[in-house]
mmCIF file of N, CA and C in Angstrom:
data_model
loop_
_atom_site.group_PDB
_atom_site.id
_atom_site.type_symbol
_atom_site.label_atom_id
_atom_site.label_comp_id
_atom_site.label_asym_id
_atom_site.label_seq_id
_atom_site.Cartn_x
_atom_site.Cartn_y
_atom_site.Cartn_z
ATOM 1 N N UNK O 12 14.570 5.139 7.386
ATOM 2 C CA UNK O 12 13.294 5.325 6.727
ATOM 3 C C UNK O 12 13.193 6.779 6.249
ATOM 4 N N UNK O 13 12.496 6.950 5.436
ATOM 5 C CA UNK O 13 12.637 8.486 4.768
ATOM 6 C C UNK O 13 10.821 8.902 4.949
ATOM 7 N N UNK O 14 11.175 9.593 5.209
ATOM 8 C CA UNK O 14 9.964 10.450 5.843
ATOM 9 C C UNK O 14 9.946 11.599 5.329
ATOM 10 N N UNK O 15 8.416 12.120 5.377
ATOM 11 C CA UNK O 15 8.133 13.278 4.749
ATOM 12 C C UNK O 15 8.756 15.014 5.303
ATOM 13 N N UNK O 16 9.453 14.789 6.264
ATOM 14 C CA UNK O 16 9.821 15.810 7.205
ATOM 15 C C UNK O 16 11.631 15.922 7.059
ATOM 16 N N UNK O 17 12.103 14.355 6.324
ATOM 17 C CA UNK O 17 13.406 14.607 5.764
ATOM 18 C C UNK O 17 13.224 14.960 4.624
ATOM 19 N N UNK O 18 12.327 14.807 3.955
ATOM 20 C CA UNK O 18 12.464 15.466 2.682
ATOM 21 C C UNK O 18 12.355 16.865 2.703
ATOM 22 N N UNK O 19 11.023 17.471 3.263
ATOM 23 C CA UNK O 19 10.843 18.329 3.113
ATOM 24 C C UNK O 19 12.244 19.742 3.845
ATOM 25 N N UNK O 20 12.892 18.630 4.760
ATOM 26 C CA UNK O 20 14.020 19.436 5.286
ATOM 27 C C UNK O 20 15.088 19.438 4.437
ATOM 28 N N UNK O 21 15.557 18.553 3.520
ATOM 29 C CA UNK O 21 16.359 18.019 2.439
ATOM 30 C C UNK O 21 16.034 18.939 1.022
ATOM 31 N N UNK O 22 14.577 19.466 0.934
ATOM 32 C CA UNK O 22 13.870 20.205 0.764
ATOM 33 C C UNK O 22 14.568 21.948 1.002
ATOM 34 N N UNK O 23 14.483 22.234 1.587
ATOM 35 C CA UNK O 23 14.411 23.616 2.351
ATOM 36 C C UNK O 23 15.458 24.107 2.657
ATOM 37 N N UNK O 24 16.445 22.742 2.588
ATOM 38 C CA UNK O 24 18.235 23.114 3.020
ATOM 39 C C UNK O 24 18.594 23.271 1.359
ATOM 40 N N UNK O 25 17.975 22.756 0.551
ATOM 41 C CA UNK O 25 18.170 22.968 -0.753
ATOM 42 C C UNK O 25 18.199 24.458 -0.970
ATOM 43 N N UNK O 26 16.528 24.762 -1.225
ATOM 44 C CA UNK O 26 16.662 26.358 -1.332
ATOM 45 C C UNK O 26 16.765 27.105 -1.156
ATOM 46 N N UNK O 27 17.369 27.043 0.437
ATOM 47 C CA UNK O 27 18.038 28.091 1.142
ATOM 48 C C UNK O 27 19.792 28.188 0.532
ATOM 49 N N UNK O 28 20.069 27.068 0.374
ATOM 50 C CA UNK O 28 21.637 27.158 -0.127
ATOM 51 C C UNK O 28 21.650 28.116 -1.659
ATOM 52 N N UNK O 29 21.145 27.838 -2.757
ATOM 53 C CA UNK O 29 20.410 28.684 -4.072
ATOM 54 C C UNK O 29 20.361 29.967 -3.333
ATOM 55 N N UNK O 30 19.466 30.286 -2.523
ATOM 56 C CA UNK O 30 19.035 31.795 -2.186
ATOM 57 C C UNK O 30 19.992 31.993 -1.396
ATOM 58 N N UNK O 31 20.404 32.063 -0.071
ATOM 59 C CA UNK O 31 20.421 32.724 0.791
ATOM 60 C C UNK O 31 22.338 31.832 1.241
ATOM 61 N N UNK O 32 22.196 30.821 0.621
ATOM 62 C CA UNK O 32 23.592 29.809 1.437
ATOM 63 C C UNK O 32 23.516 29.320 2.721
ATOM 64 N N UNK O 33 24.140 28.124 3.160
ATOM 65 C CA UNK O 33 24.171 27.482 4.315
ATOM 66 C C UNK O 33 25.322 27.705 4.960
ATOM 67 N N UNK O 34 24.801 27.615 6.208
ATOM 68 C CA UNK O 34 26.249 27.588 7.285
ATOM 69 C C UNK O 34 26.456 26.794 7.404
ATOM 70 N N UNK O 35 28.101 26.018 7.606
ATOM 71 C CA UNK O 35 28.862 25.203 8.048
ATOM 72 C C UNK O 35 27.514 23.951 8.650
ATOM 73 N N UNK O 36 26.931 24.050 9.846
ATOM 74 C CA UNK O 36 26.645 23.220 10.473
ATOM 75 C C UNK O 36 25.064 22.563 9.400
ATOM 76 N N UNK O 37 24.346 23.564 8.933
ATOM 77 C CA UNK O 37 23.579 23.349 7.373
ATOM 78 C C UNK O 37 23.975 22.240 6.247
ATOM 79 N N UNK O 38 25.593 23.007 6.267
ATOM 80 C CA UNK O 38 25.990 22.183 4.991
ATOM 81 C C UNK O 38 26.650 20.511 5.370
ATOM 82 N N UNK O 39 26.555 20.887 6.747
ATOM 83 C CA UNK O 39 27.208 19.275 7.436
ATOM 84 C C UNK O 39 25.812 18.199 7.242
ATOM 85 N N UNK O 40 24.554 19.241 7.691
ATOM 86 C CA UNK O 40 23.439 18.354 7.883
ATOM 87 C C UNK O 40 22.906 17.861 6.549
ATOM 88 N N UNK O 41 22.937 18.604 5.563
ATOM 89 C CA UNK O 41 22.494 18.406 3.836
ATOM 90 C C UNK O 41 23.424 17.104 3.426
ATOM 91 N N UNK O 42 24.343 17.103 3.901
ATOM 92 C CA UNK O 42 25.175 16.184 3.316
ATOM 93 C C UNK O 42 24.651 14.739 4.083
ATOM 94 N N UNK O 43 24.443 15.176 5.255
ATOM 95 C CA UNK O 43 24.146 13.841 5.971
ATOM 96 C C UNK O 43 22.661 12.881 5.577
ATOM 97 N N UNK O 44 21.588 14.018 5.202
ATOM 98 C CA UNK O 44 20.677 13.853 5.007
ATOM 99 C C UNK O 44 20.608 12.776 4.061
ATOM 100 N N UNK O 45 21.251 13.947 2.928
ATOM 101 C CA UNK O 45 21.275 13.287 1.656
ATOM 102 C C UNK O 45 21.726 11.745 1.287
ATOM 103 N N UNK O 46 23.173 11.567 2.481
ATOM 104 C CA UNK O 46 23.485 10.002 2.381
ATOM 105 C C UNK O 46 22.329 9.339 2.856
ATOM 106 N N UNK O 47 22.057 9.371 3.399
ATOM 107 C CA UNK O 47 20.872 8.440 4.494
ATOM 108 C C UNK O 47 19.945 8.274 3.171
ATOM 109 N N UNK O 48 19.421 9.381 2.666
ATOM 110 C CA UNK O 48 17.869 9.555 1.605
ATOM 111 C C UNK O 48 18.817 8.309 0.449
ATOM 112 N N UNK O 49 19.620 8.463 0.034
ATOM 113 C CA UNK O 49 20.611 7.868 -1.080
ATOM 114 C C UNK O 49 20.390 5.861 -0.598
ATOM 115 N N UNK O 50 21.040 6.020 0.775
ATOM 116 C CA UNK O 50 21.003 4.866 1.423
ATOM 117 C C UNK O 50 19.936 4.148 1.403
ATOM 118 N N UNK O 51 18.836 4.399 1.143
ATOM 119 C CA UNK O 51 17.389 3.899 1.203
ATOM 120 C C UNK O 51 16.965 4.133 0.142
ATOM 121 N N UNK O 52 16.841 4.539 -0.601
ATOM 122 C CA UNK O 52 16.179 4.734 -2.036
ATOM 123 C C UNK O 52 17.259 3.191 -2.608
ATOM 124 N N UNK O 53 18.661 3.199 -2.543
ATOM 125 C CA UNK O 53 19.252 1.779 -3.212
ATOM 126 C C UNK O 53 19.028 0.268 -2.451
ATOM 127 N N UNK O 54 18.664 0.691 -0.883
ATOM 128 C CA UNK O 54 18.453 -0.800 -0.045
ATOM 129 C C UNK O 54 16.585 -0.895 -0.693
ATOM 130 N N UNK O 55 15.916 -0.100 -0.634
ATOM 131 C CA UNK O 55 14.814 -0.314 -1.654
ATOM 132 C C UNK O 55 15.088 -0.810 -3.062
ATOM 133 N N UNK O 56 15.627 -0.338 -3.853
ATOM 134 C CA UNK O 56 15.842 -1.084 -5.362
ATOM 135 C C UNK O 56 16.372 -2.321 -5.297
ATOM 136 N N UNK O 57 17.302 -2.666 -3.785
ATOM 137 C CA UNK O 57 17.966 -3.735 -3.695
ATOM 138 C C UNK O 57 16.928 -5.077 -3.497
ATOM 139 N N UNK O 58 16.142 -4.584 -2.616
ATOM 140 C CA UNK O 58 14.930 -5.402 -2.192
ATOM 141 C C UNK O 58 13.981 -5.425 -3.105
ATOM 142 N N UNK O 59 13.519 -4.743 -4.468
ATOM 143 C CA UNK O 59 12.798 -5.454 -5.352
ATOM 144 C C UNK O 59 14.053 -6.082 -6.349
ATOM 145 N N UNK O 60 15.239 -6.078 -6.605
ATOM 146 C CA UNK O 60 15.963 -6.667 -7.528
ATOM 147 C C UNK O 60 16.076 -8.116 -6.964
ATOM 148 N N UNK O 61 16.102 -8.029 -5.309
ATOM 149 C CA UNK O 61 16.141 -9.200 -4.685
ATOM 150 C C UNK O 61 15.137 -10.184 -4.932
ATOM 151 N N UNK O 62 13.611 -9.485 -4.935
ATOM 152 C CA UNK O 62 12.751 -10.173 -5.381
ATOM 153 C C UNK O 62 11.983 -10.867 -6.660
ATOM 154 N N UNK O 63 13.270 -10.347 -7.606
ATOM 155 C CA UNK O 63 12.386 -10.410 -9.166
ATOM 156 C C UNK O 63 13.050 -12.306 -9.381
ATOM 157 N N UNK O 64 11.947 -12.651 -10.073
ATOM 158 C CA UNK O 64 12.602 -14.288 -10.046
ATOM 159 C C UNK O 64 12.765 -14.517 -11.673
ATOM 160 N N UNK O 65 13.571 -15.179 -11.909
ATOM 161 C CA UNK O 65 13.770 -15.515 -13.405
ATOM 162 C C UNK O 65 13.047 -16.551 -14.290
ATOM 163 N N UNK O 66 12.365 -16.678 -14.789
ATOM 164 C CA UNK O 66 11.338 -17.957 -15.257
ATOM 165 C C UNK O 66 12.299 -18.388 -16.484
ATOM 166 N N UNK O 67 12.346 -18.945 -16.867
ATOM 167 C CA UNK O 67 13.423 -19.832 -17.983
ATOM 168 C C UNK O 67 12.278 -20.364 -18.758
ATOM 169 N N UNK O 68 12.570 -19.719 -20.053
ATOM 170 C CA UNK O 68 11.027 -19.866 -21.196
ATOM 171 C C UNK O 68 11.175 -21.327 -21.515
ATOM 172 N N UNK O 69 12.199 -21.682 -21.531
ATOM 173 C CA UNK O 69 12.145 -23.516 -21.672
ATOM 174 C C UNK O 69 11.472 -24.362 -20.925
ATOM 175 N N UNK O 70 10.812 -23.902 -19.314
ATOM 176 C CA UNK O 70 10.367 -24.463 -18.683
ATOM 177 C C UNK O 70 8.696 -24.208 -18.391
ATOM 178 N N UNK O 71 8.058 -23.570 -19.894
ATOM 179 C CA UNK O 71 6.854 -23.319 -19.907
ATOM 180 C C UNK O 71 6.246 -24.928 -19.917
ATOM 181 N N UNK O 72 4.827 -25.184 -19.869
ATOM 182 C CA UNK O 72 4.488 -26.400 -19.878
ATOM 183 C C UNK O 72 3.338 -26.737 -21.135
ATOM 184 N N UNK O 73 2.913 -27.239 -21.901
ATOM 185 C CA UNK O 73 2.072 -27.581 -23.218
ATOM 186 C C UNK O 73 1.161 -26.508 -23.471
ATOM 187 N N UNK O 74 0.614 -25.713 -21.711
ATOM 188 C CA UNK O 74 -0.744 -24.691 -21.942
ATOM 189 C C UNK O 74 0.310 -23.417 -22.046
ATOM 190 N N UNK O 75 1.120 -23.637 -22.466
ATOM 191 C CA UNK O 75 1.844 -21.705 -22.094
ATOM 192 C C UNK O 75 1.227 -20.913 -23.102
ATOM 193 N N UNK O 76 1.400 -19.911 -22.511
ATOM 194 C CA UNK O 76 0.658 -19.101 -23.675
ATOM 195 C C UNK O 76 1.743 -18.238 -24.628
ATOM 196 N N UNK O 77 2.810 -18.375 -24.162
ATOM 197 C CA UNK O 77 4.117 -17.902 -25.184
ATOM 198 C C UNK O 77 4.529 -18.522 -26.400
ATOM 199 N N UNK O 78 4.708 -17.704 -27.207
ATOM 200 C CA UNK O 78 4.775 -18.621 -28.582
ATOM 201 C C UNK O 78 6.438 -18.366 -28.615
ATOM 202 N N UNK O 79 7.050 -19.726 -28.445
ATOM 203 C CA UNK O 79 8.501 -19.819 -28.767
ATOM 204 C C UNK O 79 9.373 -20.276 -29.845
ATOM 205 N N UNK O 80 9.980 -19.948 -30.101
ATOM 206 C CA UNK O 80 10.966 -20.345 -31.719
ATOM 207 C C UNK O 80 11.481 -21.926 -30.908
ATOM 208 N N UNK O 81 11.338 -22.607 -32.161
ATOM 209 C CA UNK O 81 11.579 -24.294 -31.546
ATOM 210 C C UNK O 81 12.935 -24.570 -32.664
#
């Protein structure tokens, strides 16, 4: 789950690396972070792609309100 406290640490390891650079054990954790944040942002897209359903315009019924080429 991504939480406001990985970001904001995902956050902060950012602009410390820009300014100042990370140490070894920094640059182990940024990386780790980042998979995890990565990992969930796509099992989220996965779970609305999972949910989108396909309607097949052929199977509107006399009231549809779509105007289709016949």
């Amino acid at each position: 789950m991504i939480t406001k406290e990985m970001i904001d640490r995902i956050n902060f390891l950012y602009h410390k690396s820009k300014k100042d650079g990370l140490t070894e054990d920094e640059k182990l954790e940024q990386a780790s972070l980042r998979k995890e944040y990565v990992k969930e942002i796509r099992n989220r897209v996965k779970e609305q792609l999972d949910n989108i359903e396909y309607v097949d315009e052929h199977e509107c019924s006399d009231e549809c309100c779509h105007h289709h080429n016949s």
